[in-house]
Every structure is written in C-alpha cells, then in structure tokens.
Amino acid sequence: MVVVDSESATILRVKGLLEFRCQLDSTDEQLVRNAISRTFETLRSQVKSESCVLAVSDSPVIIWPNKDAYATPEEITPSTPCEDMHQWIQADEQETSGKKSSKKKSKKSSLSVINLRLMTEVTKPGPLSAPILTKTVLKSHFVSVTLPLDCVVRTGSSDTIKEYVLYTKHLLIEALTHQLCEMEKVTLQNMKGMTLLVPEPVHFLLPEPKGLVTVVYPAGVPDSQLVTQRKELHQQFDLPDDRPYFRRANAYHFPNEPYKDGYLRNPHLALTHPTLDNGKVYLVQGIYSYHHYMQNRVDDNGWGCAYRSLQTICSWFRQQGYVERPVPTHKEIQQALVDVGDKQASFVGSRQWIGSIEVQAVLSHLLGLTSKILFVSQGAELASKGRELANHFLTEGTPVMIGGGVLAHTILGVAWSETTGQIRYLILDPHYTGAEDLQVITDKGWCGWKGPDFWDQTAYYNLCLPQRPKVI
C-alpha cells in the first residue's frame, strides 16, 4: 500500500514481464501445484538476485537495486538527490514534439511518478564457459506464461540515490516478491486442469488515509465473478459495502498516462473555488469524461446538448465501476427511447432534442439506474435549491443534467452558504465545439463557476439527479 497525498512524495512504479516456465511431469493435482509453487519461488529469487536491473523509463539511468548504490550515467552518484533524476527523464512526447499544448493542468496531477522497467542482466563479467548440449526425450506438459508485474512504492523527493537504492532494495524488491506471492495464490486458486489463468495486478486509490492499494486478479474472469473477493477487500480495508472500490473500472489512472479515448477527464479540477461568506463547496465525486458538441464525428451542434450531458453522466457511472456498458451513442439513446415507448420509430436518426425526463428514461432502460427529477417553474427559483443540490453532491456525488428552454447543461457542484443563501453553480457546458484543450475550456468558461443570473430567469427547468446503486 502506498499513501500518495503528500505533495513532496515521489511514486516509484516498476513494471516488467517475467517468463513463467514450468515443466509438469505429472497430472497429479498436488504435484502440479508443487511444481507451480517451485517456479514462483525461482522467480522470487530472480528479483532478489544481483542480476535484477531497474531502468528508469525514457532516460539513460540504470540501477542495480541488489548491489551497492550503482547507476549510470556517471554523473549520477550515490549522493545525487532522487528528484534530480527527473532531469534525465525525457519530457512528455507532446511537449518535445513542438506542438502547441495547454499549459494548464489539473491540480490533482501534481503527483510525481518515476517509471522503472524491470529487467534481468543475462551476462556476467569474466570468462564464459563453453556450452554443453544434452538431449533428453520424455513426455511432459510444459506451461509458459508471461507475468505482468506492476508495483508501486513511495519515496521522499529529498532522498539521495543511495537512499533510493536502499529504499528500493527493502521496499520495492519486497513489493515485487510479495506480488509474486499474490500471483502464485491467484494462479493456484483459479487453475482449471492444466490451464493457468494469467494473474494481473490492478492499482486502486482508496479514500484517505488508506492510499494506493494493489490487488491481483485473474485475467479473463469478469468482475461479476469476483464479488466474494471484493467483499473480503471491503472488509479488510473497512470500506462501505454500498459502492464499488475494487472493480477494474475503479483502477487508478496514473497522472503521466494519457487516456487513450481522447476525452478530457475532470476539467473542473483546474478551477479555483469561489469564496462565499460561510459557504461550502459540494462537488461531483469520482471521474467523468467531458462530452460536448461535435465529438465522435457527430455534428449535433444546435440539438445534441442533452445527449452530450447524458453521455457525461454515463461516463461517470462507467468509470466508477457501476456499469460496464460503453457510453451510448446518439442513435443508441434514441433507440432506447423508442424501446420504452417514449418516441416513435422515426425518432431514431433524427435531430430532435431530448430533455431531463428522457435522460431519466434512458438511464433507467440502458443502465438500470434510478433518478430523481427536480422541477423548477422558473430560473429565478434555482437560487433557492442550494440545499437540495448540496445534499445531492454530498450523498450521491453524480453529475446533474439540467434542461430549460432549448438548452441543457451539466451541473458538477455548487458553492452554497446556508446562512446567506448565496450560491454558485459549477457548470460543464456541452455546447462547446472546439478541441480537447483544457486551457481554452476553463479560460473561456465552458467549464466554470456561474452565478444565479446564468439561468434564464423566466424559463422552467427540470433537473435529473441520478442515484447511485447500492452495490460493490
């Protein structure tokens, strides 16, 4: 387990592949299990040996953790501060490519991560002995599996390389060997005859102060078949049993890893909270994707704002692990409304608007979710709904879709003063048509804090407040 809340901390993450090769000379179950355990013990000895090498990714730095403080290049000495290694690590591809990029970053992405690759030194100094070839003919079963190791530990940025190497020797090597023990346990528990399931490590960031936790799951086994394991983990870490923490969708996304789907996550984290007299801020909990006009090569400018708000909500439920279904497309949303009898068949493929009631129906039909609807007869009344919205974000924490007149928006939070009644709304605007540029989106107010005058004071509004399912 790693605690990652310290701004001065550096996370060391080592990833590597180890080849699991096991010859099974018998079909007896106990003998097979013994052979598998011996192979794992050999791998644990391998990571403890002097041949174990850690290469800092995107740099020329190489470290032998099981020897004395020894690294290349020569400029790195045992007294070099650990944080100085960053100068040897190449900048992100986006920054080195010369392309214009946004300089504004999420406040939550300040965590420093040093990635290392686990390797094995296969040559040794000194004379080499001549190879000896032998031939043996026997009937046996040979199992070959590639194990994907992935471990993390935390170190202070002021540690020197020598301290760092000692740290990795005692903690990172220990973490690697412990992970191999967990992989052995998962492998033996999920054996099917002579077939082995590959164990895969997954990182989860739990609520403070528990920190970053790594769990090994059997690859190919769906979350629906891992309920027992998740219940045990919830008990082990004293977590509530009404929301998921250990589904694969809950896996921690390291700040130096770009999302492959191209969507921005949580752009509101780059904003500064408003200050109100005796006010508090109540925000969406967890991770969502920003869906807006013109994405996915769909020209929905002028009619698709509620569809995009719904997609943002669906992305939240998917990334919190509540559902596995991909975010629905416009046509899938329209077809769902036809299926529930809300629309005629001609609605599919059209450019017709939808509102909060339709959003509620689609969430129910496609994702099995319930939602509350809050009716406001005119926009001026929204200023009096601070308590309801604050309670929603405090207890449910889901994005809220609001529709009024011909416009739809997503509410991600409120700043509200119970004593003065002052309120500000954190708005994610689906009407944005530009690129995924965090700087533009936040500077131009496409994601930003708005006052009560943001709403049409005479139009009526419906708010769809999705509810969390009570599941783990």
Coordinates of C-alpha atoms in Angstrom, one line a residue:
M1 CA 0.0 0.0 0.0
V2 CA 1.2 3.5 -0.9
V3 CA 0.0 6.8 0.5
V4 CA 0.1 9.4 -2.3
D5 CA -1.4 12.5 -0.6
S6 CA 2.0 14.2 0.2
E7 CA 2.9 16.8 -2.4
S8 CA 6.6 16.2 -1.7
A9 CA 6.4 12.5 -2.4
T10 CA 7.6 10.7 -5.5
I11 CA 6.0 7.4 -6.5
L12 CA 8.3 4.8 -7.9
R13 CA 6.4 2.4 -10.2
V14 CA 8.2 -0.6 -11.6
K15 CA 6.7 -2.7 -14.4
G16 CA 8.1 -5.7 -16.2
L17 CA 7.5 -9.0 -17.7
L18 CA 8.7 -12.3 -16.1
E19 CA 8.5 -15.5 -18.0
F20 CA 6.9 -18.3 -16.1
R21 CA 8.1 -21.6 -17.5
C22 CA 7.1 -24.8 -15.7
Q23 CA 7.5 -28.4 -16.8
L24 CA 4.8 -30.6 -15.4
D25 CA 5.9 -34.3 -15.5
S26 CA 2.7 -35.5 -13.8
T27 CA -1.0 -34.9 -14.0
D28 CA -1.4 -35.4 -10.2
E29 CA -3.0 -32.2 -8.9
Q30 CA -0.8 -31.9 -5.8
L31 CA 2.4 -32.5 -7.8
V32 CA 1.3 -29.9 -10.4
R33 CA 0.7 -27.4 -7.6
N34 CA 4.1 -28.1 -6.1
A35 CA 5.7 -27.6 -9.5
I36 CA 4.0 -24.2 -9.9
S37 CA 5.0 -23.1 -6.4
R38 CA 8.6 -24.0 -7.1
T39 CA 8.6 -22.0 -10.3
F40 CA 7.2 -19.0 -8.5
E41 CA 9.9 -19.4 -5.8
T42 CA 12.5 -19.4 -8.6
L43 CA 11.1 -16.1 -9.9
R44 CA 11.2 -14.6 -6.4
S45 CA 14.8 -15.5 -6.1
Q46 CA 15.4 -13.9 -9.5
V47 CA 14.2 -10.5 -8.5
K48 CA 16.3 -10.7 -5.3
S49 CA 19.5 -11.6 -7.2
E50 CA 22.2 -9.2 -8.4
S51 CA 21.1 -9.8 -12.0
C52 CA 17.9 -7.8 -11.3
V53 CA 18.1 -4.4 -13.1
L54 CA 15.8 -1.4 -12.9
A55 CA 15.9 1.0 -15.9
V56 CA 14.3 4.4 -15.4
S57 CA 11.9 4.8 -18.3
D58 CA 12.7 7.4 -21.0
S59 CA 16.2 8.0 -19.6
P60 CA 19.7 6.5 -19.7
V61 CA 19.6 5.8 -15.9
I62 CA 20.1 2.1 -14.9
I63 CA 20.1 0.9 -11.3
W64 CA 21.1 -2.5 -9.8
P65 CA 19.0 -2.5 -6.6
N66 CA 20.6 -5.6 -5.1
K67 CA 24.1 -4.3 -5.4
D68 CA 25.6 -1.2 -3.8
A69 CA 24.4 2.2 -5.0
Y70 CA 25.4 1.8 -8.6
A71 CA 23.9 3.5 -11.6
T72 CA 24.6 5.0 -15.0
P73 CA 25.4 7.6 -16.3
E74 CA 28.5 8.6 -14.3
E75 CA 27.0 12.0 -13.4
I76 CA 24.6 10.2 -11.0
T77 CA 26.4 9.4 -7.8
P78 CA 25.2 7.9 -4.5
S79 CA 24.7 11.4 -3.1
T80 CA 22.6 12.7 -6.0
P81 CA 19.1 13.7 -4.8
C82 CA 16.4 11.5 -6.1
E83 CA 14.4 14.4 -7.5
D84 CA 17.4 15.3 -9.7
M85 CA 16.8 12.1 -11.7
H86 CA 13.9 13.9 -13.4
Q87 CA 16.4 15.9 -15.5
W88 CA 17.4 12.7 -17.1
I89 CA 13.9 11.7 -18.0
Q90 CA 12.7 12.9 -21.3
A91 CA 9.7 15.3 -21.4
D92 CA 6.3 14.1 -22.5
E93 CA 6.0 13.5 -26.2
Q94 CA 3.5 16.3 -26.5
E95 CA 6.0 18.8 -25.1
T96 CA 9.0 17.6 -27.1
S97 CA 7.2 17.4 -30.4
G98 CA 6.9 21.2 -30.8
K99 CA 3.1 21.1 -30.9
K100 CA 1.2 23.8 -29.1
S101 CA -0.3 22.3 -25.9
S102 CA -2.2 23.6 -23.0
K103 CA -0.1 24.6 -20.0
K104 CA -3.0 24.4 -17.6
K105 CA -3.1 21.1 -15.8
S106 CA -5.4 19.6 -13.2
K107 CA -4.4 20.4 -9.7
K108 CA -4.6 16.7 -8.9
S109 CA -1.9 15.8 -11.4
S110 CA 1.0 17.2 -9.4
L111 CA 1.9 13.7 -8.2
S112 CA 5.5 12.9 -9.3
V113 CA 5.8 9.4 -10.8
I114 CA 9.1 7.8 -11.8
N115 CA 8.5 4.8 -14.0
L116 CA 11.0 1.9 -14.0
R117 CA 11.3 -1.1 -16.1
L118 CA 12.2 -4.5 -14.5
M119 CA 14.9 -6.3 -16.5
T120 CA 17.4 -9.1 -15.9
E121 CA 21.1 -8.9 -16.6
V122 CA 21.9 -12.1 -18.5
T123 CA 25.7 -11.7 -19.0
K124 CA 28.4 -11.7 -16.3
P125 CA 31.9 -10.4 -16.3
G126 CA 34.7 -12.9 -16.7
P127 CA 35.5 -15.8 -19.0
L128 CA 32.5 -17.7 -20.4
S129 CA 32.4 -21.5 -20.3
A130 CA 31.7 -23.4 -23.4
P131 CA 28.1 -24.5 -23.9
I132 CA 27.2 -28.1 -23.3
L133 CA 24.3 -29.7 -25.2
T134 CA 22.4 -32.6 -24.0
K135 CA 19.3 -34.4 -25.4
T136 CA 16.6 -35.9 -23.2
V137 CA 13.4 -37.5 -24.6
L138 CA 10.4 -37.6 -22.2
K139 CA 6.7 -37.0 -22.3
S140 CA 5.6 -34.0 -20.2
H141 CA 3.4 -30.9 -20.2
F142 CA 5.1 -27.5 -20.5
V143 CA 3.4 -24.3 -19.3
S144 CA 4.7 -20.9 -20.4
V145 CA 3.0 -17.7 -19.2
T146 CA 4.2 -14.1 -19.2
L147 CA 3.6 -12.5 -15.8
P148 CA 2.9 -8.7 -15.9
L149 CA 4.5 -7.3 -12.7
D150 CA 3.4 -3.8 -11.7
C151 CA 4.4 -2.5 -8.3
V152 CA 4.5 1.0 -6.6
V153 CA 6.2 2.4 -3.6
R154 CA 6.5 6.0 -2.2
T155 CA 9.8 7.8 -1.6
G156 CA 10.6 11.4 -0.4
S157 CA 11.9 13.7 -3.1
S158 CA 14.9 14.6 -0.9
D159 CA 16.2 11.1 -0.7
T160 CA 19.6 10.5 -2.3
I161 CA 20.3 7.9 -4.9
K162 CA 22.0 5.7 -2.3
E163 CA 19.0 6.1 0.0
Y164 CA 16.7 5.5 -3.0
V165 CA 18.5 2.3 -3.9
L166 CA 18.4 1.1 -0.3
Y167 CA 14.7 2.1 -0.3
T168 CA 14.0 0.1 -3.4
K169 CA 16.0 -2.9 -2.1
H170 CA 14.0 -3.1 1.0
L171 CA 10.6 -1.9 -0.2
L172 CA 10.4 -2.2 -4.0
I173 CA 12.1 -5.6 -4.1
E174 CA 9.9 -6.7 -1.2
A175 CA 6.8 -5.4 -3.1
L176 CA 7.9 -7.4 -6.2
T177 CA 8.4 -10.6 -4.2
H178 CA 5.1 -10.0 -2.4
Q179 CA 3.3 -9.5 -5.7
L180 CA 4.8 -12.8 -7.0
C181 CA 3.4 -14.5 -3.8
E182 CA -0.1 -13.0 -4.6
M183 CA 0.2 -14.1 -8.2
E184 CA 1.0 -17.6 -7.0
K185 CA -2.0 -17.7 -4.8
V186 CA -4.3 -16.4 -7.5
T187 CA -2.9 -18.9 -10.1
L188 CA -3.4 -21.8 -7.8
Q189 CA -6.9 -20.7 -6.8
N190 CA -8.0 -20.4 -10.5
M191 CA -6.4 -23.5 -12.0
K192 CA -8.5 -25.4 -14.5
G193 CA -6.9 -28.7 -15.1
M194 CA -3.6 -28.0 -16.7
T195 CA -4.7 -24.5 -17.8
L196 CA -3.5 -21.4 -15.9
L197 CA -5.1 -18.0 -15.9
V198 CA -2.7 -15.1 -16.1
P199 CA -2.7 -13.1 -12.8
E200 CA -2.9 -9.3 -13.4
P201 CA -2.1 -6.6 -10.8
V202 CA -4.5 -3.6 -10.6
H203 CA -4.0 -0.4 -8.6
F204 CA -6.8 1.2 -6.7
L205 CA -6.7 4.6 -4.9
L206 CA -8.8 4.3 -1.8
P207 CA -10.1 7.2 0.3
E208 CA -7.6 8.8 2.6
P209 CA -5.7 7.7 4.6
K210 CA -5.7 4.3 3.0
G211 CA -3.8 5.3 -0.1
L212 CA -2.9 3.3 -3.2
V213 CA -3.5 -0.5 -3.0
T214 CA -2.6 -3.2 -5.5
V215 CA -4.8 -6.2 -5.9
V216 CA -4.1 -9.2 -8.1
Y217 CA -7.0 -10.5 -10.2
P218 CA -7.1 -13.5 -12.6
A219 CA -7.2 -12.2 -16.2
G220 CA -10.3 -13.1 -18.1
V221 CA -12.5 -13.5 -15.1
P222 CA -15.2 -10.8 -15.2
D223 CA -16.0 -8.6 -12.2
S224 CA -19.3 -10.3 -11.8
Q225 CA -17.5 -13.4 -10.7
L226 CA -15.2 -11.6 -8.3
V227 CA -17.9 -10.5 -5.8
T228 CA -16.5 -12.6 -3.0
Q229 CA -13.0 -11.3 -3.4
R230 CA -14.3 -7.7 -3.4
K231 CA -16.4 -8.2 -0.3
E232 CA -13.3 -9.5 1.5
L233 CA -11.3 -6.5 0.4
H234 CA -14.0 -4.1 1.6
Q235 CA -13.9 -5.8 5.0
Q236 CA -10.1 -5.8 5.0
F237 CA -9.9 -2.0 4.4
D238 CA -13.0 -1.1 6.3
L239 CA -14.9 0.3 3.3
P240 CA -18.6 0.7 3.0
D241 CA -20.5 -2.0 1.1
D242 CA -22.8 0.3 -0.9
R243 CA -20.4 1.4 -3.6
P244 CA -17.6 -0.2 -5.7
Y245 CA -13.9 0.4 -4.9
F246 CA -12.3 -2.7 -6.4
R247 CA -13.9 -3.2 -9.8
R248 CA -11.5 -2.9 -12.7
A249 CA -13.1 0.3 -13.8
N250 CA -12.0 1.8 -10.4
A251 CA -8.4 1.2 -11.3
Y252 CA -6.2 4.2 -10.5
H253 CA -5.1 6.2 -13.6
F254 CA -1.6 7.5 -13.1
P255 CA -1.2 11.2 -14.0
N256 CA 1.6 10.6 -16.5
E257 CA -0.5 8.1 -18.6
P258 CA -2.8 9.8 -21.2
Y259 CA -6.3 8.4 -21.7
K260 CA -6.5 6.6 -25.0
D261 CA -10.0 7.6 -25.9
G262 CA -9.2 11.3 -26.3
Y263 CA -11.7 12.7 -23.8
L264 CA -10.8 15.1 -21.1
R265 CA -11.3 13.9 -17.5
N266 CA -12.5 16.2 -14.7
P267 CA -11.6 19.6 -16.2
H268 CA -13.1 21.3 -13.2
L269 CA -10.1 20.3 -11.1
A270 CA -8.2 23.1 -12.8
L271 CA -10.5 25.7 -11.4
T272 CA -10.3 27.8 -8.3
H273 CA -13.3 27.5 -6.0
P274 CA -15.4 30.7 -5.3
T275 CA -15.4 32.2 -1.9
L276 CA -18.7 32.8 -0.2
D277 CA -19.4 34.1 3.3
N278 CA -19.8 30.9 5.5
G279 CA -20.0 29.0 2.2
K280 CA -19.0 25.4 1.5
V281 CA -18.2 23.7 -1.8
Y282 CA -20.0 20.5 -2.8
L283 CA -18.6 18.7 -5.8
V284 CA -19.1 15.7 -8.1
Q285 CA -17.3 12.6 -6.6
G286 CA -15.1 10.5 -8.8
I287 CA -14.2 10.7 -12.5
Y288 CA -16.2 11.6 -15.6
S289 CA -15.4 12.4 -19.2
Y290 CA -16.3 15.7 -20.8
H291 CA -18.7 15.1 -23.7
H292 CA -19.7 18.0 -25.9
Y293 CA -20.8 19.1 -29.4
M294 CA -19.1 17.7 -32.5
Q295 CA -17.2 14.8 -30.9
N296 CA -17.1 11.3 -32.5
R297 CA -17.6 12.9 -35.9
V298 CA -21.3 13.6 -35.0
D299 CA -22.5 17.1 -36.0
D300 CA -25.0 17.7 -33.2
N301 CA -24.4 21.4 -33.0
G302 CA -27.7 23.1 -32.1
W303 CA -29.6 19.9 -30.9
G304 CA -27.4 17.5 -29.1
C305 CA -26.6 19.2 -25.8
A306 CA -28.8 17.0 -23.7
Y307 CA -27.4 13.9 -25.4
R308 CA -23.9 15.1 -24.5
S309 CA -24.9 15.8 -20.9
L310 CA -26.3 12.3 -20.7
Q311 CA -23.1 10.8 -22.1
T312 CA -21.1 12.6 -19.4
I313 CA -23.3 11.1 -16.8
C314 CA -23.0 7.6 -18.3
S315 CA -19.2 8.0 -18.4
W316 CA -19.3 8.8 -14.7
F317 CA -21.2 5.5 -13.9
R318 CA -18.8 3.6 -16.1
Q319 CA -15.7 5.0 -14.6
Q320 CA -16.9 4.5 -11.1
G321 CA -17.4 0.8 -11.9
Y322 CA -21.2 0.7 -11.6
V323 CA -21.8 -0.4 -15.2
E324 CA -19.6 -2.0 -17.9
R325 CA -21.7 -0.8 -20.8
P326 CA -19.9 1.7 -23.1
V327 CA -21.2 5.3 -23.2
P328 CA -24.2 5.2 -25.6
T329 CA -24.2 6.9 -28.9
H330 CA -26.9 9.4 -30.1
K331 CA -28.6 6.6 -32.0
E332 CA -28.5 4.2 -29.1
I333 CA -30.0 6.9 -26.9
Q334 CA -32.8 7.4 -29.4
Q335 CA -33.4 3.7 -29.8
A336 CA -33.7 3.3 -26.1
L337 CA -36.5 6.0 -26.0
V338 CA -38.3 4.1 -28.8
D339 CA -37.9 0.8 -26.9
V340 CA -39.5 2.2 -23.8
G341 CA -42.4 3.7 -25.8
D342 CA -41.5 7.3 -25.3
K343 CA -40.8 8.0 -29.0
Q344 CA -41.9 6.8 -32.4
A345 CA -39.6 4.7 -34.6
S346 CA -38.9 7.7 -36.9
F347 CA -37.2 9.4 -33.9
V348 CA -34.0 7.2 -34.5
G349 CA -31.6 9.1 -36.7
S350 CA -33.4 12.4 -36.2
R351 CA -32.0 15.7 -34.9
Q352 CA -34.7 16.1 -32.3
W353 CA -34.0 17.4 -28.8
I354 CA -34.4 15.5 -25.6
G355 CA -34.8 16.7 -22.0
S356 CA -34.4 15.7 -18.4
I357 CA -37.3 13.3 -18.5
E358 CA -35.9 11.4 -21.5
V359 CA -32.4 11.4 -19.8
Q360 CA -34.1 9.7 -16.8
A361 CA -35.7 7.1 -19.0
V362 CA -32.5 6.2 -20.9
L363 CA -30.5 5.9 -17.6
S364 CA -33.2 3.5 -16.4
H365 CA -33.5 1.5 -19.6
L366 CA -29.8 1.2 -20.6
L367 CA -28.1 1.2 -17.2
G368 CA -30.8 0.2 -14.8
L369 CA -30.4 3.4 -12.8
T370 CA -32.9 5.4 -10.9
S371 CA -33.0 9.2 -10.9
K372 CA -34.8 12.0 -9.1
I373 CA -36.4 14.8 -11.0
L374 CA -36.4 18.3 -9.6
F375 CA -38.9 20.7 -11.1
V376 CA -38.3 24.5 -11.1
S377 CA -41.1 26.7 -12.5
Q378 CA -38.7 29.5 -13.4
G379 CA -35.0 30.0 -13.4
A380 CA -35.1 32.6 -10.6
E381 CA -36.1 29.7 -8.2
L382 CA -32.9 27.8 -8.8
A383 CA -31.1 30.1 -6.4
S384 CA -33.3 28.6 -3.6
K385 CA -32.3 25.0 -4.5
G386 CA -28.9 25.2 -2.8
R387 CA -29.8 22.7 0.0
E388 CA -31.1 20.1 -2.4
L389 CA -28.1 20.3 -4.7
A390 CA -25.6 20.4 -1.9
N391 CA -27.2 17.3 -0.3
H392 CA -27.1 15.5 -3.7
F393 CA -23.4 16.1 -4.2
L394 CA -22.7 15.2 -0.6
T395 CA -24.6 11.9 -0.7
E396 CA -24.8 10.8 -4.3
G397 CA -22.0 12.7 -5.9
T398 CA -23.2 12.2 -9.5
P399 CA -23.3 14.8 -12.3
V400 CA -26.7 16.5 -12.7
M401 CA -28.3 17.2 -16.0
I402 CA -30.4 20.4 -16.2
G403 CA -32.6 21.3 -19.1
G404 CA -34.6 24.5 -19.6
G405 CA -35.9 26.3 -22.7
V406 CA -33.9 24.9 -25.5
L407 CA -30.6 24.4 -23.6
A408 CA -29.1 21.7 -21.5
H409 CA -26.1 21.8 -19.1
T410 CA -24.3 19.6 -16.6
I411 CA -24.0 20.7 -13.0
L412 CA -20.9 19.3 -11.4
G413 CA -21.2 21.1 -8.0
V414 CA -22.4 24.1 -6.0
A415 CA -20.8 26.6 -3.7
W416 CA -23.5 27.4 -1.2
S417 CA -23.9 29.4 2.0
E418 CA -26.5 28.1 4.4
T419 CA -26.6 31.4 6.3
T420 CA -26.7 33.9 3.4
G421 CA -28.3 31.7 0.7
Q422 CA -25.5 32.8 -1.8
I423 CA -24.9 30.1 -4.4
R424 CA -22.6 29.5 -7.4
Y425 CA -23.0 26.6 -9.8
L426 CA -20.1 24.6 -11.3
I427 CA -21.3 24.2 -14.9
L428 CA -19.9 21.8 -17.6
D429 CA -21.2 23.2 -20.9
P430 CA -22.0 20.6 -23.7
H431 CA -22.3 23.4 -26.3
Y432 CA -18.5 23.6 -26.7
T433 CA -17.4 22.7 -30.3
G434 CA -13.6 23.0 -30.0
A435 CA -10.7 20.7 -29.4
E436 CA -9.9 19.0 -26.1
D437 CA -7.9 21.9 -24.8
L438 CA -8.1 22.3 -21.1
Q439 CA -6.8 25.9 -21.2
V440 CA -9.4 27.1 -23.6
I441 CA -12.2 25.2 -21.9
T442 CA -11.5 26.6 -18.5
D443 CA -10.4 30.1 -19.5
K444 CA -13.4 30.6 -21.8
G445 CA -15.9 29.3 -19.2
W446 CA -17.0 26.2 -20.9
C447 CA -16.3 24.6 -17.6
G448 CA -16.6 27.2 -14.8
W449 CA -18.4 28.7 -11.9
K450 CA -21.6 30.6 -12.7
G451 CA -23.9 32.8 -10.7
P452 CA -27.7 32.6 -10.5
D453 CA -28.0 35.0 -13.4
F454 CA -26.6 32.3 -15.7
W455 CA -30.1 30.8 -15.9
D456 CA -33.0 32.2 -17.9
Q457 CA -35.0 33.8 -15.0
T458 CA -38.3 33.2 -16.7
A459 CA -37.9 29.7 -18.2
Y460 CA -38.8 26.5 -16.4
Y461 CA -36.2 23.9 -15.7
N462 CA -36.1 20.2 -15.0
L463 CA -33.1 18.7 -13.2
C464 CA -32.2 15.0 -13.5
L465 CA -30.4 13.8 -10.4
P466 CA -29.0 10.2 -11.0
Q467 CA -28.8 8.0 -7.9
R468 CA -26.0 5.6 -7.0
P469 CA -26.9 1.9 -7.0
K470 CA -26.1 0.2 -3.7
V471 CA -23.6 -2.3 -5.0
I472 CA -19.9 -3.3 -4.5

